[in-house]
Coordinates of C-alpha atoms in Angstrom, one line a residue:
M1 CA 0.0 0.1 -0.1
K2 CA 1.1 3.6 -1.0
T3 CA 0.7 6.7 1.6
C4 CA 0.1 9.7 0.9
W5 CA 0.2 12.9 3.3
K6 CA -2.0 15.6 2.4
T7 CA -2.6 19.2 3.6
P8 CA -5.4 21.6 2.5
T9 CA -3.5 23.8 0.8
S10 CA -1.2 22.5 -2.3
W11 CA 2.2 23.6 -1.6
K12 CA 1.8 23.7 1.8
K13 CA 4.2 21.5 3.8
L14 CA 5.5 20.1 0.8
S15 CA 8.2 18.5 2.3
S16 CA 5.8 16.1 4.3
I17 CA 4.3 14.8 1.3
L18 CA 5.4 11.4 1.3
C19 CA 3.4 9.4 -1.7
S20 CA 7.0 7.9 -2.4
P21 CA 9.0 5.9 0.1
T22 CA 12.1 7.1 -0.8
A23 CA 11.4 10.4 -2.8
A24 CA 14.1 8.3 -5.3
I25 CA 14.2 9.1 -8.8
L26 CA 12.2 7.2 -11.5
K27 CA 13.7 5.8 -14.1
A28 CA 12.1 4.6 -17.0
P29 CA 12.8 0.8 -18.3
S30 CA 14.5 0.7 -21.6
G31 CA 12.9 -1.0 -24.7
N32 CA 9.2 -1.6 -24.2
A33 CA 9.0 1.1 -21.3
S34 CA 6.1 0.5 -18.8
L35 CA 5.8 0.9 -15.0
S36 CA 2.4 -0.5 -13.6
L37 CA 1.1 -0.2 -10.1
R38 CA -0.8 -3.0 -11.0
S39 CA 2.4 -5.1 -12.0
A40 CA 4.2 -3.6 -8.5
G41 CA 1.3 -5.5 -6.4
L42 CA 0.2 -1.6 -5.1
S43 CA -3.5 -2.1 -5.5
A44 CA -4.5 0.6 -2.6
T45 CA -3.4 4.1 -2.0
E46 CA -3.6 5.2 1.6
F47 CA -4.4 9.3 1.9
I48 CA -3.5 10.8 5.1
F49 CA -5.2 14.4 5.8
Q50 CA -4.6 16.5 8.7
I51 CA -7.3 18.9 9.3
E52 CA -6.0 22.5 10.2
P53 CA -8.2 25.3 11.7
E54 CA -9.4 26.7 8.6
D55 CA -11.1 23.4 7.4
A56 CA -12.9 22.8 10.9
G57 CA -16.6 22.8 10.6
E58 CA -16.9 21.3 7.3
R59 CA -18.8 18.0 6.5
L60 CA -16.2 15.0 6.1
D61 CA -17.8 14.5 1.9
V62 CA -17.7 18.1 1.5
Y63 CA -14.2 18.3 2.3
L64 CA -13.0 15.3 0.4
A65 CA -14.2 16.4 -2.8
E66 CA -12.4 19.4 -2.4
Q67 CA -9.1 17.7 -2.7
D68 CA -7.0 17.2 -5.5
D69 CA -6.5 13.7 -4.7
P70 CA -7.9 11.5 -5.1
P71 CA -9.8 13.6 -7.7
M72 CA -13.9 13.0 -7.2
T73 CA -17.1 14.1 -6.6
R74 CA -18.9 14.3 -3.3
S75 CA -21.3 11.6 -4.8
Q76 CA -18.7 9.4 -5.7
V77 CA -16.7 10.3 -2.3
R78 CA -20.1 9.1 -0.4
K79 CA -19.9 5.8 -2.0
F80 CA -16.5 5.0 -0.4
L81 CA -17.4 6.2 2.5
D82 CA -20.4 3.2 2.7
R83 CA -17.5 0.9 2.0
G84 CA -15.8 1.8 4.5
E85 CA -12.4 3.0 3.3
V86 CA -12.3 6.1 5.1
R87 CA -11.4 6.5 9.0
V88 CA -11.2 10.0 11.1
N89 CA -9.1 9.1 14.3
G90 CA -9.2 5.6 13.8
Q91 CA -13.1 5.5 13.7
Q92 CA -15.3 4.7 10.7
V93 CA -17.8 8.0 10.5
K94 CA -20.5 9.4 8.3
A95 CA -20.4 11.8 5.3
G96 CA -21.8 14.4 7.5
Y97 CA -19.7 14.3 9.8
K98 CA -18.0 17.7 11.2
L99 CA -14.4 17.8 11.0
R100 CA -12.7 19.3 13.7
D101 CA -9.2 21.1 14.0
D102 CA -6.4 18.0 14.1
D103 CA -8.5 15.1 13.2
R104 CA -6.6 12.8 11.0
I105 CA -8.2 11.7 8.0
V106 CA -7.2 8.0 6.5
W107 CA -8.6 6.8 3.4
A108 CA -7.3 3.1 2.0
H109 CA -8.5 4.0 -1.6
T110 CA -8.7 1.2 -3.9
P111 CA -9.5 3.1 -7.4
P112 CA -12.4 1.0 -9.5
T113 CA -9.4 1.0 -12.8
E114 CA -6.2 1.1 -11.3
P115 CA -4.1 4.0 -13.0
T116 CA -0.5 3.2 -14.5
I117 CA 2.4 4.9 -15.3
E118 CA 3.3 3.4 -18.2
A119 CA 5.9 4.8 -20.9
Q120 CA 3.7 5.9 -23.8
A121 CA 4.9 7.2 -27.2
I122 CA 2.7 10.3 -27.3
A123 CA 4.1 13.3 -29.4
L124 CA 5.2 16.3 -27.2
T125 CA 6.0 19.7 -28.2
L126 CA 8.6 21.1 -25.5
L127 CA 9.2 24.9 -25.6
Y128 CA 12.7 24.5 -23.0
E129 CA 14.8 21.5 -21.7
D130 CA 17.1 21.1 -20.0
D131 CA 18.9 18.2 -17.4
Q132 CA 16.5 19.6 -14.7
L133 CA 13.5 20.6 -16.3
A134 CA 11.2 21.3 -19.2
V135 CA 8.3 23.3 -20.3
V136 CA 5.6 21.8 -22.5
D137 CA 3.5 23.0 -24.4
K138 CA 0.2 20.9 -23.4
P139 CA -2.1 20.4 -26.2
V140 CA -6.4 20.3 -25.8
G141 CA -7.7 17.2 -24.2
M142 CA -4.4 15.9 -22.5
V143 CA -4.8 15.1 -18.9
V144 CA -2.1 15.8 -16.8
H145 CA -1.4 12.5 -14.6
P146 CA -3.2 9.7 -14.6
S147 CA -6.3 9.3 -12.3
I148 CA -9.5 7.5 -11.8
G149 CA -11.4 8.1 -15.3
H150 CA -7.8 8.9 -16.8
P151 CA -5.6 5.8 -16.1
D152 CA -3.2 6.6 -19.5
R153 CA -2.8 8.8 -22.5
T154 CA -1.6 11.2 -20.2
L155 CA 1.0 13.9 -19.9
V156 CA 2.9 11.5 -17.0
N157 CA 2.9 8.8 -19.6
A158 CA 4.2 10.7 -22.2
L159 CA 7.2 11.9 -20.5
M160 CA 8.2 8.5 -19.3
H161 CA 8.6 7.9 -22.8
H162 CA 10.2 11.0 -23.6
F163 CA 12.6 11.4 -20.2
E164 CA 14.9 8.8 -18.7
E165 CA 14.5 9.9 -15.4
L166 CA 11.5 11.9 -13.4
P167 CA 11.5 12.7 -9.8
T168 CA 8.8 10.9 -7.5
I169 CA 8.8 13.4 -5.0
G170 CA 5.2 14.8 -6.2
G171 CA 3.7 11.5 -6.1
E172 CA 3.9 7.8 -7.8
L173 CA 1.1 8.5 -10.2
R174 CA 2.7 12.4 -10.6
P175 CA 6.1 11.9 -11.6
G176 CA 7.7 15.3 -12.9
I177 CA 4.4 17.3 -12.3
V178 CA 4.9 20.2 -10.4
H179 CA 1.6 22.0 -11.5
R180 CA -1.3 21.5 -13.7
I181 CA -3.9 23.3 -16.0
D182 CA -7.1 21.6 -16.8
K183 CA -7.9 19.0 -19.6
D184 CA -9.3 21.0 -22.3
T185 CA -6.7 23.7 -21.3
S186 CA -3.7 24.4 -23.5
G187 CA -0.3 25.9 -22.9
A188 CA 2.7 26.2 -21.2
L189 CA 2.9 23.6 -18.3
A190 CA 6.7 23.2 -16.2
V191 CA 8.1 19.8 -15.5
T192 CA 10.8 18.6 -13.6
K193 CA 13.6 16.2 -13.9
T194 CA 15.3 15.9 -10.5
D195 CA 14.4 16.5 -7.0
R196 CA 16.0 19.6 -6.9
A197 CA 14.6 21.4 -9.5
H198 CA 10.6 20.3 -8.3
H199 CA 11.7 21.8 -4.7
H200 CA 13.0 25.0 -6.3
L201 CA 9.8 25.5 -8.3
A202 CA 7.3 24.3 -5.9
D203 CA 8.7 27.1 -3.6
Q204 CA 8.5 29.4 -6.2
F205 CA 4.8 28.6 -6.7
R206 CA 4.1 28.6 -3.3
E207 CA 5.7 32.2 -2.7
H208 CA 3.4 33.1 -5.8
S209 CA 7.0 34.3 -7.7
I210 CA 6.1 32.2 -10.8
E211 CA 4.9 34.5 -13.9
R212 CA 1.8 32.5 -15.3
V213 CA 0.0 34.6 -18.1
Y214 CA -3.5 33.2 -19.7
H215 CA -5.6 34.4 -22.5
A216 CA -9.0 33.7 -22.4
L217 CA -11.9 34.5 -24.7
V218 CA -14.9 35.8 -22.5
F219 CA -18.6 36.9 -23.3
G220 CA -18.0 40.7 -21.9
P221 CA -19.4 43.5 -23.1
G222 CA -19.5 45.4 -20.0
L223 CA -16.2 44.0 -18.4
P224 CA -14.1 47.2 -17.5
D225 CA -10.8 47.5 -19.4
Q226 CA -8.9 46.0 -16.1
G227 CA -9.0 44.8 -12.9
T228 CA -8.5 42.1 -10.4
F229 CA -10.5 39.5 -8.8
D230 CA -9.6 38.9 -5.1
T231 CA -12.4 36.3 -3.3
L232 CA -12.3 33.2 -1.7
H233 CA -12.5 29.6 -3.2
G234 CA -14.3 26.8 -2.6
R235 CA -17.2 24.0 -3.9
D236 CA -20.2 25.7 -5.5
P237 CA -22.9 24.4 -2.9
N238 CA -25.6 24.4 -6.3
H239 CA -23.0 22.4 -8.5
R240 CA -20.4 20.3 -6.8
M241 CA -18.5 19.9 -10.0
R242 CA -18.0 23.8 -10.0
F243 CA -15.8 26.4 -7.4
T244 CA -17.0 30.0 -6.8
G245 CA -15.6 32.9 -5.2
R246 CA -19.0 33.1 -3.2
V247 CA -18.6 31.3 -0.4
T248 CA -17.8 32.3 3.6
K249 CA -15.3 30.1 3.9
G250 CA -12.8 28.9 1.7
R251 CA -8.7 29.7 0.5
R252 CA -7.8 33.0 -1.4
A253 CA -7.9 33.0 -4.8
V254 CA -6.2 36.3 -7.2
T255 CA -6.6 36.8 -10.8
H256 CA -5.6 40.5 -12.2
Y257 CA -6.8 40.5 -16.1
K258 CA -7.1 43.4 -18.5
V259 CA -8.9 43.5 -21.8
M260 CA -6.8 43.0 -24.8
E261 CA -9.4 43.2 -27.3
R262 CA -13.1 43.9 -28.4
F263 CA -15.6 42.6 -30.6
V264 CA -18.6 43.7 -32.2
S265 CA -20.1 40.2 -30.9
G266 CA -19.3 41.2 -27.1
A267 CA -16.8 38.6 -27.2
V268 CA -13.4 40.0 -25.4
L269 CA -9.4 39.2 -25.3
V270 CA -8.5 39.2 -21.7
E271 CA -4.9 38.9 -20.4
C272 CA -4.8 37.2 -17.0
R273 CA -1.8 37.0 -14.4
L274 CA -2.3 34.7 -12.0
E275 CA -1.5 35.5 -8.6
T276 CA -2.8 32.3 -6.7
G277 CA -3.5 28.8 -9.1
R278 CA -7.0 27.3 -7.7
T279 CA -8.5 24.7 -9.7
H280 CA -11.0 26.4 -12.3
Q281 CA -9.6 30.1 -11.2
I282 CA -9.9 31.8 -14.3
R283 CA -13.1 30.4 -15.4
M284 CA -14.9 30.6 -12.0
H285 CA -13.6 34.4 -11.7
F286 CA -15.3 35.3 -15.1
C287 CA -18.3 33.5 -14.5
D288 CA -19.0 34.8 -10.8
A289 CA -18.1 38.6 -12.8
G290 CA -21.1 37.6 -15.5
C291 CA -18.5 37.4 -17.9
P292 CA -18.3 33.6 -18.7
L293 CA -15.7 32.1 -21.2
L294 CA -16.9 31.1 -24.3
G295 CA -16.8 27.2 -24.8
D296 CA -17.0 26.5 -21.2
A297 CA -19.9 24.1 -20.7
L298 CA -19.5 23.9 -17.4
Y299 CA -19.4 27.3 -15.9
G300 CA -21.0 29.2 -19.3
G301 CA -23.9 26.9 -19.2
K302 CA -26.5 28.2 -21.8
R303 CA -25.3 31.6 -22.3
T304 CA -21.8 30.4 -23.7
G305 CA -21.5 26.7 -23.2
Q306 CA -22.3 26.4 -26.8
C307 CA -20.1 28.3 -29.2
R308 CA -19.5 27.7 -32.7
L309 CA -16.3 29.0 -33.2
I310 CA -14.5 26.5 -30.1
D311 CA -15.9 23.6 -28.7
R312 CA -14.0 23.7 -25.3
Q313 CA -13.3 26.8 -23.0
A314 CA -11.2 29.3 -25.1
L315 CA -8.5 29.4 -22.2
H316 CA -4.7 29.2 -23.0
A317 CA -1.3 29.4 -20.9
R318 CA 0.3 31.7 -23.1
T319 CA 3.6 32.3 -20.9
L320 CA 5.4 30.7 -18.1
G321 CA 8.5 32.4 -16.4
F322 CA 10.4 31.1 -13.3
E323 CA 13.7 31.3 -11.7
H324 CA 15.7 28.1 -12.7
P325 CA 17.3 26.1 -10.0
D326 CA 21.0 27.4 -11.5
G327 CA 19.9 31.3 -11.1
H328 CA 18.7 32.3 -14.3
R329 CA 15.4 33.2 -15.9
V330 CA 13.1 30.9 -17.8
F331 CA 10.8 32.4 -20.1
C332 CA 8.6 30.6 -22.5
E333 CA 5.6 31.5 -24.5
A334 CA 3.2 29.1 -25.9
E335 CA 1.6 29.7 -29.3
Y336 CA -2.4 29.5 -29.6
P337 CA -3.7 26.2 -30.9
E338 CA -5.2 26.3 -34.0
D339 CA -9.0 26.2 -32.6
F340 CA -7.7 29.1 -30.5
A341 CA -6.2 30.9 -33.5
Q342 CA -9.5 30.4 -35.7
A343 CA -11.6 31.8 -33.5
L344 CA -9.6 34.8 -32.5
Q345 CA -9.5 35.4 -36.1
S346 CA -13.1 34.8 -36.8
L347 CA -14.0 37.4 -34.0
R348 CA -11.5 39.9 -35.8
A349 CA -13.1 39.2 -38.8
G350 CA -16.7 40.3 -37.2
G351 CA -17.9 36.8 -37.0
D352 CA -20.3 35.8 -34.2
W353 CA -19.4 33.4 -31.5
R354 CA -23.2 32.3 -31.1

């Protein structure tokens, strides 16, 4: 059984995340490269969460559904609670149990489909690479790491094929992954090859010193030319797959934006600079502001979910800048993918997105 220590904040207490018993370097086998958790005899993963004061009073099922790993909806969490996989302070409790400060949750989770980290020959576009790290131009539709529902064909599977060594410090299913972007968001993503690089970039994410710029197409005829969204971030109580800033308790989420172009259809090209990096942060902020992203079925709903110009959320990780472990500055820019570029060209020509 593999054990993963988790804390409520993504990068808080990074050194206590012990998803690998040795934090060793993961080497891809030569030839027909394959490394499977099933073949290694690891059928269950033990996730351990230590509750902090900010999460006290929250329901157990709600709290677990908010965690990045294992990624599940609240209804899915309840099924595993009913199976008896989760214990709080050594006791089995119900889904509605109210968490207390310093509670210890142990979840011995066995996924219905065992994810793998098989090395798979998937094409990658590299914006930067050296012996310590790389920056990948992640394509639309690619999941970053294996999880329930996405056991393979992920960025991690591709990295295992392309690179000989990856650190496992971020978790055995997430070698080299120091941050993530959504499946249907494209653009620049940093990956690490050494523990040193992983720690160095993780520190910068925690300190909010990473330069992350996204471009998005939103419906915002009344959107001010620039501004800052500074809100809380939590699950939407009315839609468990979404997040919202309209909560009374949560973590801080900050997005700075400016309008780059306006179009006759009411669509707007915006540049977003992330100060924090919460799940769905940009999509959430513009939805809460009444200016949802074009093509965003989850947050746009009937307003912008159906877009004839692009069939996914119009969001692209344009630039990524950070300090390299050796001290120099790395700055990468990802060109627009074809669907985003064509949507932008149509809007500039006076086309309607509806």
